Structures are given as structure tokens and as C-alpha cells.
Tab-separated table of C-alpha atoms in Angstrom:
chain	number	residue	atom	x	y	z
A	220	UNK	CA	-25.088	-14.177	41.428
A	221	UNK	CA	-25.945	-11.434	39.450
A	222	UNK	CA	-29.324	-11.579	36.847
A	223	UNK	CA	-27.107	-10.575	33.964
A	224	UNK	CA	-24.609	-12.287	32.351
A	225	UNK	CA	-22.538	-12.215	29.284
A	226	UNK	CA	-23.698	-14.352	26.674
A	227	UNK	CA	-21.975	-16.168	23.787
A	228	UNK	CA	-23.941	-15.308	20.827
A	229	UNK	CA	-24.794	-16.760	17.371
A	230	UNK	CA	-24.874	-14.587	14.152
A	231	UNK	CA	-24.779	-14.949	10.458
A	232	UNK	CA	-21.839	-15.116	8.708
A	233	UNK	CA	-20.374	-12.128	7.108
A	234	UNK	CA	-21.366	-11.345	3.841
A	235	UNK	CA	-24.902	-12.482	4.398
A	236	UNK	CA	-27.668	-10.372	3.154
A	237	UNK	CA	-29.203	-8.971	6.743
A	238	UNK	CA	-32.570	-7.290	5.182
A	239	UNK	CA	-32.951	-10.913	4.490
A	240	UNK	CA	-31.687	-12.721	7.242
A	241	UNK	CA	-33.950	-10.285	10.127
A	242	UNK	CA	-37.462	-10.971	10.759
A	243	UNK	CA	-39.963	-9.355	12.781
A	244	UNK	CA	-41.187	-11.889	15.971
A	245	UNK	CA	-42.724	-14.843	15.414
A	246	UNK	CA	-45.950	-12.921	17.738
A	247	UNK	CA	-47.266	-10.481	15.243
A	248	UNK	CA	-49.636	-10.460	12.212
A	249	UNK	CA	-51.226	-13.578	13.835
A	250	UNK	CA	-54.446	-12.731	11.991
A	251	UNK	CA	-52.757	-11.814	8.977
A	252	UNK	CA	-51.402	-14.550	7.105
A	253	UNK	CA	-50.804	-12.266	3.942
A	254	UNK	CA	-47.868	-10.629	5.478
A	255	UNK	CA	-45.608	-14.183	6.552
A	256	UNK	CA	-46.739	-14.913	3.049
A	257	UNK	CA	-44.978	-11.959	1.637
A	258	UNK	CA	-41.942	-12.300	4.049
A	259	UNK	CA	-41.453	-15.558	2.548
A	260	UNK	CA	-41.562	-14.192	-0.768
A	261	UNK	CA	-38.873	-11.916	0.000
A	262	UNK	CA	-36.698	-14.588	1.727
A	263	UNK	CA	-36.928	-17.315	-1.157
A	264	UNK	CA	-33.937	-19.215	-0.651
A	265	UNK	CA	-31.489	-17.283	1.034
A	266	UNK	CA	-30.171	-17.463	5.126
A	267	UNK	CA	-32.859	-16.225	6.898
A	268	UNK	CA	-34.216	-16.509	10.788
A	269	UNK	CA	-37.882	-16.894	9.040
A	270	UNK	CA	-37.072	-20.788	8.746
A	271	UNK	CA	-35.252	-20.692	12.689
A	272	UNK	CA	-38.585	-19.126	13.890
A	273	UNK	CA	-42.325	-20.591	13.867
A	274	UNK	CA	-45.154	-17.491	13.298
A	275	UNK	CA	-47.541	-18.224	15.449
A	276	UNK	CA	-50.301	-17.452	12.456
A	277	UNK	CA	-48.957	-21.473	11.690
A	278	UNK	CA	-49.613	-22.741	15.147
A	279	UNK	CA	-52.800	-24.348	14.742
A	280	UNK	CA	-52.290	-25.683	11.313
A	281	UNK	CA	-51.777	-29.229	10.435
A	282	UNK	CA	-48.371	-29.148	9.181
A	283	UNK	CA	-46.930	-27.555	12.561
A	284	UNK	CA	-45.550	-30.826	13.288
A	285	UNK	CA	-43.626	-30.477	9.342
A	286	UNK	CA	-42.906	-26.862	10.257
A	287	UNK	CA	-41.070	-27.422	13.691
A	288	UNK	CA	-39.106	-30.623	12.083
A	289	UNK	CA	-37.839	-28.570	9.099
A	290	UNK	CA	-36.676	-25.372	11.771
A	291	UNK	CA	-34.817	-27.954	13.645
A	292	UNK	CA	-32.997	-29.089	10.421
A	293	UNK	CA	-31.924	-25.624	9.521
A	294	UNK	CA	-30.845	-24.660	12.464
A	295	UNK	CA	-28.641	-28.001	12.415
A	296	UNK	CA	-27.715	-27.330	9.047
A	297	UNK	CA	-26.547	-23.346	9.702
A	298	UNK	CA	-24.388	-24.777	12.642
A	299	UNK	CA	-22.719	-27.371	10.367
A	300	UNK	CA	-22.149	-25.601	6.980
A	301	UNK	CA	-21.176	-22.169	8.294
A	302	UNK	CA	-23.623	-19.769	8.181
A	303	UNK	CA	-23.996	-19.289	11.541
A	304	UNK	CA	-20.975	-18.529	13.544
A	305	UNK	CA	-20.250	-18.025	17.193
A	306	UNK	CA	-19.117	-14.787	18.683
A	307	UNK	CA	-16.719	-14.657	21.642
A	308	UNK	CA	-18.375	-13.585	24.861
A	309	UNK	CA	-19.963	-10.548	24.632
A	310	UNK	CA	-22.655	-7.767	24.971
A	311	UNK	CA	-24.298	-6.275	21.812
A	312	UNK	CA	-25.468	-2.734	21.845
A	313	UNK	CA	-28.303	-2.098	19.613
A	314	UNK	CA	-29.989	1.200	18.388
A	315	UNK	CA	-33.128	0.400	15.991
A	316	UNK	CA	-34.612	3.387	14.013
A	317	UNK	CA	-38.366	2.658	13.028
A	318	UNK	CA	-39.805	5.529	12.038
A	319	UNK	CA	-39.682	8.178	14.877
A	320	UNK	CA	-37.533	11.101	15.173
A	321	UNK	CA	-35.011	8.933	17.829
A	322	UNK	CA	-33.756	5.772	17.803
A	323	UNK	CA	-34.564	2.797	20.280
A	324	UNK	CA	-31.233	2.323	22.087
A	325	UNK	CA	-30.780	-1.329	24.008
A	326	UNK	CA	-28.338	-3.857	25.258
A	327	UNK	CA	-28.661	-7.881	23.795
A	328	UNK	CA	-27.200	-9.769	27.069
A	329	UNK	CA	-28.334	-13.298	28.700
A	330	UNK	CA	-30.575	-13.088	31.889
A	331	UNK	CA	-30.561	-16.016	34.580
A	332	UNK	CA	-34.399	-17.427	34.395
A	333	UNK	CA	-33.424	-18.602	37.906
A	334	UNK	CA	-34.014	-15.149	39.652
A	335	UNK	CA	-37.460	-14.658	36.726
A	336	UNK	CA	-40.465	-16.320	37.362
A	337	UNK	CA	-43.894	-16.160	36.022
A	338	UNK	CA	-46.458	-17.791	38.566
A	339	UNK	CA	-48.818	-15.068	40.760
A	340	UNK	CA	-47.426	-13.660	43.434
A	341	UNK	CA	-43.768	-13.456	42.401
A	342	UNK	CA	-41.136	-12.391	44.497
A	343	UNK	CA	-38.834	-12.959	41.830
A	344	UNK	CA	-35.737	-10.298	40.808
A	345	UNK	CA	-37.047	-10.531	37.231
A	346	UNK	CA	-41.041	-10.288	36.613
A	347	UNK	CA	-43.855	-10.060	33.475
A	348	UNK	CA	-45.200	-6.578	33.645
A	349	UNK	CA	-48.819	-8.521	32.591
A	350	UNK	CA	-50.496	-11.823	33.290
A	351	UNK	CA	-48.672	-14.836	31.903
A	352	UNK	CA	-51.413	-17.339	30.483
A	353	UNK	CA	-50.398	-20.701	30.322
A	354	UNK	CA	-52.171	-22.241	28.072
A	355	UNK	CA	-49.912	-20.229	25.552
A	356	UNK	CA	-46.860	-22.492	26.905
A	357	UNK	CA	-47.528	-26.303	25.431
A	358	UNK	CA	-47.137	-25.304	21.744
A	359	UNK	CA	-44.127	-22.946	22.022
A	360	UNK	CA	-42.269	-25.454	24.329
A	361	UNK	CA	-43.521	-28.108	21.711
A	362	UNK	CA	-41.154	-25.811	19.221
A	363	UNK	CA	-38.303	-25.670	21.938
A	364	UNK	CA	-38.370	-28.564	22.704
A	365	UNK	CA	-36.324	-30.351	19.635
A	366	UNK	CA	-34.258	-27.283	19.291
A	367	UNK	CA	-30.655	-26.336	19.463
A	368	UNK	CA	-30.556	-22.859	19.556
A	369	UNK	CA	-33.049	-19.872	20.737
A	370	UNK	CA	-33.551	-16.736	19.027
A	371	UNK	CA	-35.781	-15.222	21.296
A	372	UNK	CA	-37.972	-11.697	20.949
A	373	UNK	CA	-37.770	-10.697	24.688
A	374	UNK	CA	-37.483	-6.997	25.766
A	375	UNK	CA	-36.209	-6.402	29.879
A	376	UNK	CA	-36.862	-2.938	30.860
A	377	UNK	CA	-35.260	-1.011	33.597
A	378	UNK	CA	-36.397	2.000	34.985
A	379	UNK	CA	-33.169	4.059	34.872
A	380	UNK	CA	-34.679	7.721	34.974
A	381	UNK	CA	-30.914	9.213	35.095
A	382	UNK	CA	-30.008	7.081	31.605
A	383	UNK	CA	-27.257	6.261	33.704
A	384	UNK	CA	-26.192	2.215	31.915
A	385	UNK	CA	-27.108	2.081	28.650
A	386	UNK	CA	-27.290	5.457	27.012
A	387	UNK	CA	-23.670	6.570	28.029
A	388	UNK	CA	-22.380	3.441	26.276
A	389	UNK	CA	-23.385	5.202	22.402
A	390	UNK	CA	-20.346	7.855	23.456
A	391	UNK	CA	-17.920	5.064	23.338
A	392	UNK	CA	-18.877	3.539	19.632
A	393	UNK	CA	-15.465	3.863	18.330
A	394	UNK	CA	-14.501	1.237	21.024
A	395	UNK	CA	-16.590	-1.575	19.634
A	396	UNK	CA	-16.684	-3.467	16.474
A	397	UNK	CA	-19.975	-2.641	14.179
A	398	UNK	CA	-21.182	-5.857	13.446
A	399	UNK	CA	-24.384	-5.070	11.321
A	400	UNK	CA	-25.530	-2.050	9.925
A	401	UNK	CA	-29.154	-3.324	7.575
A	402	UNK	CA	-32.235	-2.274	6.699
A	403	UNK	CA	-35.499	-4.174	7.893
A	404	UNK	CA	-37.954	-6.368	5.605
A	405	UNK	CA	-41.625	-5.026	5.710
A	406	UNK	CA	-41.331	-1.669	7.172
A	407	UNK	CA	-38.965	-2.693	9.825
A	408	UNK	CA	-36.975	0.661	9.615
A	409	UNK	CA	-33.019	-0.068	10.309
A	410	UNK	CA	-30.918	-1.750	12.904
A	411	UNK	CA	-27.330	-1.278	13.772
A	412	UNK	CA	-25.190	-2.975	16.358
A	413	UNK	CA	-21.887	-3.079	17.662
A	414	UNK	CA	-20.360	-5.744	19.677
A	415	UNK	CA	-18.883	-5.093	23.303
A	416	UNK	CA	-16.346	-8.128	24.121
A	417	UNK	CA	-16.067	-9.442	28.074
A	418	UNK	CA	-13.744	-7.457	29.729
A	419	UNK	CA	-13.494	-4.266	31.710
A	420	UNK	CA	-16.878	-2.973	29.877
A	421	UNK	CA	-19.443	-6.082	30.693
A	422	UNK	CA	-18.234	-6.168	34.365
A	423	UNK	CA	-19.025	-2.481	34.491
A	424	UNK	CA	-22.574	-2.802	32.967
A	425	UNK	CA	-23.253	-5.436	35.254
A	426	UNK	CA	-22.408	-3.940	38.419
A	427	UNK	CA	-24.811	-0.802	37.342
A	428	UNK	CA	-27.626	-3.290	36.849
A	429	UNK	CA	-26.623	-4.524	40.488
A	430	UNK	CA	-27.137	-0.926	41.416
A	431	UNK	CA	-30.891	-1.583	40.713
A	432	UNK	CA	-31.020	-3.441	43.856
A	433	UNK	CA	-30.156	-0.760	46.150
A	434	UNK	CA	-32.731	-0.931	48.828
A	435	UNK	CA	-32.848	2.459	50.099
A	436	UNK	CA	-32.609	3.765	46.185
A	437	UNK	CA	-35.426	1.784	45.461
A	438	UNK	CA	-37.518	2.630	48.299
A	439	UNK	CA	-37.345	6.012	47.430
A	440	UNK	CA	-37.685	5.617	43.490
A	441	UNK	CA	-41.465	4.253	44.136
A	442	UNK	CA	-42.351	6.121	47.445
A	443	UNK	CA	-42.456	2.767	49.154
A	444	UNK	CA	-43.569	2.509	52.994
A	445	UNK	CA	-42.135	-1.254	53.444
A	446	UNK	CA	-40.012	-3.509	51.911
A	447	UNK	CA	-41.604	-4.589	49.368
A	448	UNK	CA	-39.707	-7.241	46.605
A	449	UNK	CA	-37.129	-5.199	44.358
A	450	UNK	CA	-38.215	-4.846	40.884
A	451	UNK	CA	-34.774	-4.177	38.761
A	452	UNK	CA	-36.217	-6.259	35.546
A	453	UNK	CA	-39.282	-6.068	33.919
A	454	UNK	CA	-40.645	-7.958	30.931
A	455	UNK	CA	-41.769	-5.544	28.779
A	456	UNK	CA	-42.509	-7.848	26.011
A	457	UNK	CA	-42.323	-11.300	24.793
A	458	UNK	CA	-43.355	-12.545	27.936
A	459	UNK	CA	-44.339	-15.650	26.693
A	460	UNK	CA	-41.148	-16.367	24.797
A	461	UNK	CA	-39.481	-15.827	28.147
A	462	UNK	CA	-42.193	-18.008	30.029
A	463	UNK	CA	-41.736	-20.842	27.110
A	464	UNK	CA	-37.461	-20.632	28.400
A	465	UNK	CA	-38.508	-20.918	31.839
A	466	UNK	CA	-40.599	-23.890	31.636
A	467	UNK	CA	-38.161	-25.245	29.065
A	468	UNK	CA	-35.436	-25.174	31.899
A	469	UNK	CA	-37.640	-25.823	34.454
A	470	UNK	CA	-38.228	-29.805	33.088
A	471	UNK	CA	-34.613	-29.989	32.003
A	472	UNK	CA	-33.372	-29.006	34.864
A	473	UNK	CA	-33.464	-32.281	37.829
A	474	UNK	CA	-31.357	-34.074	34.802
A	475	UNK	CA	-28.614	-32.202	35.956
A	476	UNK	CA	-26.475	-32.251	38.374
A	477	UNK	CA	-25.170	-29.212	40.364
A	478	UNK	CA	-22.503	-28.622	38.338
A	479	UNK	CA	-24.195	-28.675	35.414
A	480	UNK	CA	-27.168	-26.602	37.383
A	481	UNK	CA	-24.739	-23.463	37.182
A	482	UNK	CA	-23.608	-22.808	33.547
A	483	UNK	CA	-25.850	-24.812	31.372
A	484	UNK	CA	-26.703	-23.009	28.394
A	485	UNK	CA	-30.079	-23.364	28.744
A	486	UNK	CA	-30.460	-21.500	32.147
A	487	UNK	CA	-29.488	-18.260	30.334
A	488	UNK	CA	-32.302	-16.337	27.810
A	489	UNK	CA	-31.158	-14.210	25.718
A	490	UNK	CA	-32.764	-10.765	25.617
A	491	UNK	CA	-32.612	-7.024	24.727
A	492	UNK	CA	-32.390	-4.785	27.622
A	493	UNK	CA	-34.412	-0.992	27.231
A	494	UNK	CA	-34.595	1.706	29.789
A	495	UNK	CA	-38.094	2.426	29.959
A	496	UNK	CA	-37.169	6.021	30.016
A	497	UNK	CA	-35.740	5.674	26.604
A	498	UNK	CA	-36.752	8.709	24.369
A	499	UNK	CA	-37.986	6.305	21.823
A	500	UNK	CA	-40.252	4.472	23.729
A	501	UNK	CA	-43.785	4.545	23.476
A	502	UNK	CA	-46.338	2.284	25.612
A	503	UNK	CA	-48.874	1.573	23.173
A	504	UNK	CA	-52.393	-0.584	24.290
A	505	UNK	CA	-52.948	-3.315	23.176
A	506	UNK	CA	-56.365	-3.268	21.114
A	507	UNK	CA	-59.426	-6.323	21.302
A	508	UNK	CA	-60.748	-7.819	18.432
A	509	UNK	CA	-63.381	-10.484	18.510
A	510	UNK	CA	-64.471	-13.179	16.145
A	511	UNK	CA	-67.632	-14.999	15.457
A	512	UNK	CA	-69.423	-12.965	17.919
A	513	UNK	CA	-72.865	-11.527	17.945
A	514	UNK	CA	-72.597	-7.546	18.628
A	515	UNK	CA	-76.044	-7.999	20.218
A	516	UNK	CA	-75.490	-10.529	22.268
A	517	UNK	CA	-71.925	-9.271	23.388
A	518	UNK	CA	-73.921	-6.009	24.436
A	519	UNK	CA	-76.530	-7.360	26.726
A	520	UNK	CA	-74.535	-9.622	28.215
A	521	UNK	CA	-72.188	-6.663	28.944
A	522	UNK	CA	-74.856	-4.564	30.768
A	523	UNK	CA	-75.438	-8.038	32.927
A	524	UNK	CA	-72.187	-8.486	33.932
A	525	UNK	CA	-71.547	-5.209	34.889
A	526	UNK	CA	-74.594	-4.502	37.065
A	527	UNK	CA	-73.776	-7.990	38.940
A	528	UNK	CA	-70.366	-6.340	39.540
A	529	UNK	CA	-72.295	-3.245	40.780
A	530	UNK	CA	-71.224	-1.142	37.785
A	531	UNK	CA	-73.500	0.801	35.288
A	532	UNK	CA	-73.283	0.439	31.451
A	533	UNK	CA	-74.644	1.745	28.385
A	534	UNK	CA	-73.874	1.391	24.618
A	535	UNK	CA	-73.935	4.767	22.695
A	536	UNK	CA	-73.242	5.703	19.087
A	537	UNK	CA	-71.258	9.287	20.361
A	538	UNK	CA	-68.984	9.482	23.154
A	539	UNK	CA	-70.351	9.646	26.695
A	540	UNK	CA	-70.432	13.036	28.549
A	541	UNK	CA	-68.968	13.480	32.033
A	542	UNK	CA	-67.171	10.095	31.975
A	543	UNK	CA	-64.146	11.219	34.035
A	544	UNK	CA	-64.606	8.120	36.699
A	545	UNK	CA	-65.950	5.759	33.427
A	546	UNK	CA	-64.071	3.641	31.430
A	547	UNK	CA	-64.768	3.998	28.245
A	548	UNK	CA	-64.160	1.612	25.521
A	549	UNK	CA	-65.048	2.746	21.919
A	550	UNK	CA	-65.575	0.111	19.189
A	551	UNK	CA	-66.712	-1.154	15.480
A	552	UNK	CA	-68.255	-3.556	13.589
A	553	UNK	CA	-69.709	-4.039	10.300
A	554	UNK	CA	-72.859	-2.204	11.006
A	555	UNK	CA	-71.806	0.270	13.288
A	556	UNK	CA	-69.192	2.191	15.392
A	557	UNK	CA	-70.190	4.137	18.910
A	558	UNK	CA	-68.930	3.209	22.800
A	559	UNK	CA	-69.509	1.326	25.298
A	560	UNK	CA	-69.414	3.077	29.134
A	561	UNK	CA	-68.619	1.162	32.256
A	562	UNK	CA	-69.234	3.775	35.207
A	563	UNK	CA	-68.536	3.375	38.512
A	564	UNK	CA	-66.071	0.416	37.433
A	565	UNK	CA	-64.298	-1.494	40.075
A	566	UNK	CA	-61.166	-2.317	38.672
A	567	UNK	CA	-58.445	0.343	38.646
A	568	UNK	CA	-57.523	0.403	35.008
A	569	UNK	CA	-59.749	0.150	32.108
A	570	UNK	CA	-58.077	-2.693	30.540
A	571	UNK	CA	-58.796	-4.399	33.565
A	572	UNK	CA	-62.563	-3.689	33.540
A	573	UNK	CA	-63.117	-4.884	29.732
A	574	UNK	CA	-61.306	-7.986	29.993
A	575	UNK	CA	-63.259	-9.417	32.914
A	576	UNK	CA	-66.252	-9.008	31.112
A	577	UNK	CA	-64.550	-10.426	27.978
A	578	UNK	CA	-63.165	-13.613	29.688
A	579	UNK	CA	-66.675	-13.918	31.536
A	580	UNK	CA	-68.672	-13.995	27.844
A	581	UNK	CA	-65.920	-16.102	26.219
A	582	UNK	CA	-66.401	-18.767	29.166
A	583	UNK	CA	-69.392	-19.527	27.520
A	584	UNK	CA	-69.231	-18.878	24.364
A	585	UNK	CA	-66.587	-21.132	22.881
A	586	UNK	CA	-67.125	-20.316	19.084
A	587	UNK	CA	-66.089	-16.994	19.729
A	588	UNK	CA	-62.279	-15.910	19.515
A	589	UNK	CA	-60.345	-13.267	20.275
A	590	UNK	CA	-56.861	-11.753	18.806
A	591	UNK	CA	-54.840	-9.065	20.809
A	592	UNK	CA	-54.201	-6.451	18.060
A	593	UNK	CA	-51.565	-3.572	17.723
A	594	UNK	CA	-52.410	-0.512	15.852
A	595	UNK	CA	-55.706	1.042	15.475
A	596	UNK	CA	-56.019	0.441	11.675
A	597	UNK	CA	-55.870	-3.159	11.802
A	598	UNK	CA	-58.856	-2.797	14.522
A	599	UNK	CA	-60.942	-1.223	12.241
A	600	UNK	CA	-59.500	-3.420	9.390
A	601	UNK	CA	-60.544	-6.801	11.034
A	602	UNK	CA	-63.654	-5.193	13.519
A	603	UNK	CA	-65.435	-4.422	10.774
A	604	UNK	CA	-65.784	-7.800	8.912
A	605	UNK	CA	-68.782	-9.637	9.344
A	606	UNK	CA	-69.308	-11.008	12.607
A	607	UNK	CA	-66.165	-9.235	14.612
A	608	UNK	CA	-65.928	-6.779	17.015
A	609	UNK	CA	-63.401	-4.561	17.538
A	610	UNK	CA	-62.544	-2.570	20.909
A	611	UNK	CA	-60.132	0.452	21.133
A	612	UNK	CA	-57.832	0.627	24.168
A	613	UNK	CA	-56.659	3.753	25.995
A	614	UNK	CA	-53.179	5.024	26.301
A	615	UNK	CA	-51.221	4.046	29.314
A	616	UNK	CA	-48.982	6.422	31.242
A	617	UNK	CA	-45.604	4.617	30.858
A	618	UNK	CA	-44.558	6.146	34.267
A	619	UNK	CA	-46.201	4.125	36.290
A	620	UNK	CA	-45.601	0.590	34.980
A	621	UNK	CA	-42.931	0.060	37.630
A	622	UNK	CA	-44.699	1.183	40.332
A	623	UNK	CA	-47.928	-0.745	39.347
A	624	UNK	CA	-46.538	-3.912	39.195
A	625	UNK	CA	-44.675	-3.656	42.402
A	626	UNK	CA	-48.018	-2.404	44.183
A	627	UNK	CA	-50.652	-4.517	42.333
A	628	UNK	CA	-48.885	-7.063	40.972
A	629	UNK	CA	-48.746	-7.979	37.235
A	630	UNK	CA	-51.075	-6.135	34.883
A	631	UNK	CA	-53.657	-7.983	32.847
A	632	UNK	CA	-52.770	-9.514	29.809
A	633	UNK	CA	-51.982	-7.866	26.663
A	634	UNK	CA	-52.557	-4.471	28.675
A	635	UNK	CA	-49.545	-2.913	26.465
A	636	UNK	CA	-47.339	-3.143	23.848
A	637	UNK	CA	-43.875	-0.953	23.242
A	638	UNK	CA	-44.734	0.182	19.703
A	639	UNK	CA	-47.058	-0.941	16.926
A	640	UNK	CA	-46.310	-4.217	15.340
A	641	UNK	CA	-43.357	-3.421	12.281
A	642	UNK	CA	-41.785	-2.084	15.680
A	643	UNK	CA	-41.170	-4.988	17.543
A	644	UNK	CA	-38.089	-6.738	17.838
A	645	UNK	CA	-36.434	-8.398	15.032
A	646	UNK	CA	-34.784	-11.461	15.002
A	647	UNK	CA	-31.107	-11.103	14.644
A	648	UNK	CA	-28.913	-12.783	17.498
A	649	UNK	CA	-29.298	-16.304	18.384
A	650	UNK	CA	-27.705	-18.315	21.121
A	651	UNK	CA	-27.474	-22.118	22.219
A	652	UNK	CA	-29.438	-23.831	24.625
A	653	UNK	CA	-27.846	-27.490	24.409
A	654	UNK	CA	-24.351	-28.264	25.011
């Protein structure tokens, strides 16, 4: 059975104000309340996927419980008065312009969380490019849990160097129905999206996506010497969203029988599909920001925990000469800005190296928190309050993502992001995940 499969997807009904009805996922701005406040604002009281969706910025509040009853009653209430309505079966192409001088082109289809898994050491057709944590599960299956329908954030890449699926598909528009055409709240750019209907099409895409399997193709693609387990998906984000489905299915799942077992709705997450050679997109790191911590404490213990792991490191106010083999991290506070230098390091990417140390001193330290932060202004924003710290990623060379995670397995997590934070997907399909 193949990974992909054509899903039956939930949209607003015609006429309904789209600028309104789109927000950004439910994963960004987590440390800034300000902006869900002003989404909200610019909501008010019309059809929106704001009251379908819980921002995580809410997730430790009191009223989550209140929040999570009143999205199941609007989703309920959308179904039953109309202003959702379902589409036949179908693909929808999407091309999202947010700023750059090309658009991001994808494909919104369903993906069989039978052949994904998240656990270490997958051997799974569809993986997370980074570490899945946990812990990050409970509250967003909490929020599944009572719900009818998902609207989820996910991006699947492929690595389709040719831009032989997906791209060759925007030479056919006049085939397919446009079925929204809107501007985005909040700097969101604009989103259109035309609807491909089961047929001749789908089974086409699908059997390209097949293609991915090829052994000898794929062999060759990542200058393998064995066999090792294909690769055609990636997560490229909203792992977690994807992880929350899994887990979701996972429990719902021996309440079935067989029959049901094949085409529940549940089984199937919806997602939008990107070649990672898509001009558009660009890998961005994912920046560090700490809370509540003490930069001179943080420091020491840094030097300590590197020499134990048989690595050098100093703390400088300018950049470090001859650091080609270093990883280098530069960073802020309220008193100061300079870099911290990890030499001789012995993890292979410098994500790698700065959040060992970081989960090491947060072990122990339980006041202290951390937020995983896109966009270097809201680094320097947050990093240089009292009492945070902020730490500056490098750039990652999108190239060898693929590769990495088939030879090393996932990549820490929060290592990367596709795009700064008014980039990320926005909510505008939906689909059902109870019968």
C-alpha cells in the first residue's frame, strides 16, 4: 500500500472571508503572547481556524481545559451549521508567496502514519528529520483527543532534485478548480490553491512518489554502499503534530477491527508535501533562548562540560580566530554580546555540540527554561531581557538533510526550521479523524 493517499478534505464555505479564516500554526510566537492577542483581534467573531486550533503560548495556562472544550464545540458547530463543507476526494496544490522572489509550491494529500514512525532507530518509509521529544505528546493528544477533525501544520519533504512530481503539475492550472486565492493575517504573504479531483491525476502523483522507492535510484542518489532503509518522506516540520496523530492512532487503534484497521479516518494525516529542492526553500536554524538563567553560571559550567567531553572552550567578546574545526556559537544578554568556542568538538554538527551541553545544565537546573526561536531579531529581542540568554545558530546546508538522516539517523531537535516564523504553514484545510 502506497504512503500517499487521496484525502477527503474539509474547507470553509464559499464566501467566507479567508484572510480571516487562515492562521499561522498553533507552534509559533510561543513566547509572544502579544501576537495570538492581535490575531484574535483581527478574527473577532467571524469563521476562523484560530478557535479549531490551540497556540501552544495557552498550553500551560489554567483555562486549557476551557480552551480545548470550546475548540471541540466549534468544530461541532462548523460541521452542523455549514461553514465547513466537505470536498470530494482530492489533492490540493498549493503555491504560498511570503515574501521572496518565488513562491513555495506543495501538494496537501493524506499520508498513512502506518509506514511513519517516530521512536529511535526507525526503519520506517516516513521519518522526523530531528529528534521527536515526547514529553511534547500528552498535552497535544490531550487536544486530539475530544476532537472531530484535524487541521494539522505538517510539511513531508521529498528530495526530487529533477522537480519531476510536483512542479510540472503548475503547467496544468487551467485543469483544476481555484479554490482560494487570499491574503494572510500578520505578515503571512498570500496563498492560492487549486483542487485536483481523484482520477487519472492522483493515481499519477502517486505512482511518482512510489518511484521514490526505487532501490537502485536511491542507492545511487546518496552514494550508499548497502542497503540501507529507503527514505522517500521526510518530516520537515511539524513533527510533533505528526507524532501527536501517530500516538493518537496508535491507542485507537486495537478498538478496531481489521476492517476498520484499513480505512479509518484517523490512520490518514493530512499534510503538505514540498520538494526540498524547491526554489523557495530555505533551511533556516533554529535559534536558543534561555530563561531565568545566570550567564555566569551557564559559562563555567560550559567550560566543565566540555573539557569532561575532551573538548576546549572559551567565552570571548569578538569572534574567535582560526576556528575552522570549532563550533562556534555567538550570543547576548542584557549585559553583553561576544561567543562562545567549542574546539575540538565531538559531535558532527554544531547544533549537536550546544545542545548536549544545554540539556546537561538544564538537568539540573530546573528554574531555567528554554524556547526554540526562529529569526534572529526575536533572539536578540528576548536574549537581552534580564536574566535570558540568547544563542545564534549556524546555517545548515539543505543538501544534505537526506543523506544525514539516512546515515546518522534523526538530527537533534529543533536543528532547523523551513523559513522564519510568518512563513510557516497556515491553517487552511482540515480533514476528519472520527467516522
Amino acid at each position: 500500500m502506497s504512503c500517499i493517499s487521496v484525502p477527503t478534505i474539509l474547507m470553509p464555505k464559499k464566501g467566507t472571508d479567508l484572510s480571516k479564516w487562515a492562521v499561522v500554526a498553533c507552534d509559533q510566537y510561543t513566547s509572544q503572547p502579544e501576537y495570538w492577542q492581535k490575531a484574535d483581534r483581527i478574527v473577532g467573531d467571524a469563521p476562523s481556524t484560530l478557535r479549531l486550533t490551540l497556540p501552544e503560548v495557552y498550553l500551560e495556562d489554567a483555562d486549557v481545559s476551557e480552551r480545548t472544550e470550546r475548540i471541540y464545540d466549534t468544530m461541532k458547530q462548523y460541521l452542523s451549521d455549514g461553514t465547513m463543507i466537505q470536498f470530494p476526494a482530492g489533492f490540493i496544490l498549493t503555491e504560498r508567496w511570503s515574501g521572496g522572489e518565488v513562491p513555495r509550491r506543495g501538494l496537501v494529500a493524506a499520508v498513512d502514519l502506518e509506514a511513519y514512525e517516530y521512536k529511535p532507530g526507525s526503519r520506517s518509509l516516513i521519518r522526523p528529520t530531528e529528534k521527536t521529544v515526547e514529553e511534547r505528546i500528552p498535552p497535544r493528544l490531550a487536544v486530539r483527543n475530544g476532537a472531530v477533525m484535524e487541521l494539522p501544520h505538517i510539511m513531508l519533504l521529498i528530495d526530487d532534485p529533477k522537480r519531476a512530481i510536483i512542479e510540472p503539475l503548475f503547467e496544468q492550472l487551467d485543469l483544476f478548480e481555484q479554490v482560494y486565492d487570499t491574503d494572510l493575517m500578520l505578515d503571512g504573504g498570500h496563498i492560492n490553491g487549486w483542487f485536483i479531483p481523484q482520477g487519472v491525476v492522483t493515481d499519477t502523483i502517486i505512482s511518482m512518489f512510489e518511484g521514490l522507492n526505487n532501490r537502485k535510484t536511491f542507492n545511487e542518489k546518496y552514494h550508499l554502499t548497502e542497503d540501507l532503509p529507503l527514505l522517500p518522506f521526510a518530516v520537515g516540520d511539524g513533527n510533533h503534530s505528526m507524532a501527536t496523530a501517530k500516538a493518537y492512532w496508535e491507542a485507537l487503534k486495537p478498538s478496531l477491527s481489521e476492517e476498520e484497521i484499513a480505512t479509518h479516518p484517523a490512520r490518514f494525516a493530512l499534510c503538505e508535501i514540498v520538494n526540498i529542492h524547491d526554489e523557495s526553500l530555505v533551511i533556516e536554524p533554529i535559534h536558543r533562548v534561555l530563561f531565568d538563567a545566570d550567564a555566569d553560571d551557564l559559562f563555567a559550567a560550559a567550560k566543565t562540560f566540555y573539557a569532561a567531553h575532551g573538548a576546549d572552550c572559551e567565552i570571548t567578546e569578538t569572534a574567535p580566530e582560526n576556528a575552522e574545526d570549532a563550533h562556534v556559537f555567538p550570543f547576548c544578554t542584557a549585559d553583553c554580546t561576544g561567543y562562545v568556542t567549542v574546539r575540538k568538538p565531538q559531535w558532527g554538527i554544531a547544533l549537536a555540540t550546544l545542545q548536549a551541553f544545554l540539556d546537561d545544565y538544564m538537568s539540573t537546573r530546573s528554574a531555567v527554561k528554554i524556547d526554540y526561536i526562529h529569526g534572529e531579531d526575536v533572539v536578540k529581542e528576548l536574549g537581552t531581557k534580564p536574566n535570558n540568554i540568547g544563542f545564534f545558530l549556524p546555517d545548515i546546508e539543505k543538501n544534505d538533510l537526506f543523506r544525514g538522516v539516512i546515515l546518522d539517523g534523526v538530527l537533534p531537535r529543533k536543528t532547523f526550521s523551513m523559513g522564519e516564523a510568518h512563513e510557516k504553514r497556515y491553517y487552511m484545510e482540515a480533514k476528519m479523524i472520527v467516522k
